[in-house]
Amino acid sequence: MKLKNRLAELVRKYKHGWVFLYIFIYLPWFLFLEKHVTTHYHVIQISLDEHIPFIEYFIVPYLLWFAFIIAAFLYFFFTDVPGFYRLAGFMFTGMTVFLIICTIFPNGQDLRPVVFERDNIFVDMVRALYRADTCTNVFPSLHVFNSLSVCIAVSESEALRKHKGVCIGTYVLAGLIILATMFLKQHSVLDVMGAGVMAYVLYQFVYAPQKRRVPKYARQKRPVL
């Protein structure tokens, strides 16, 4: 009986976990696109991309992206439910927009090197990445958008803003991840810009309204002298 009550308490406490059901929408849709968008797609790249060198060492921050996103979700899930809902709403909306764009406008890039100038463990990791991830469905870059989502969530968190080290670490890692998408030839500059624009637009709907309400509330509570 105690175990049953304990489980019921955990369900009530973490009922916001239902949000993660979104994976059952995103994953099948994304895998469908990865399977069917293989040859006939719009190439997303500009001349500036050709001047960005391939640097295999950026595979490290690129792969850290996965831990970066998971850590952010876990923090807000266990410590800040409203912040968790905002982060999830922001990120999952952007991911859905990405899926819609790739569905009606199949896209990809042809930036990946055919021959590598060096041979080391980092290049081997990049080769593995290329085998696992196609060069299609790239616009806008989810690596970039989701990194920006975490940065925004951290900057909007009253608790995290007090920890300068956490904020700086978040922004630095996000910056390295964004650079990695271009230096590994995973994304075009256009993909990065598209992710930035999408983050800016969604911010106006998810975070900005709350910020506008806070000053109004503060004025209402201000004592009359």
GROMACS .gro file of C-alpha atoms in nm, residues 56 59 119-126:
model
   10
   56GLU     CA    1   3.704   1.804  -3.729
   59ILE     CA    2   3.281   1.717  -3.338
  119ASP     CA    3   4.325   1.109  -4.043
  120ASN     CA    4   4.264   1.103  -3.668
  121ILE     CA    5   4.008   0.998  -3.411
  122PHE     CA    6   3.807   1.317  -3.460
  123VAL     CA    7   3.781   1.257  -3.834
  124ASP     CA    8   3.670   0.902  -3.759
  125MET     CA    9   3.396   1.045  -3.537
  126VAL     CA   10   3.288   1.276  -3.818
   0.00000   0.00000   0.00000
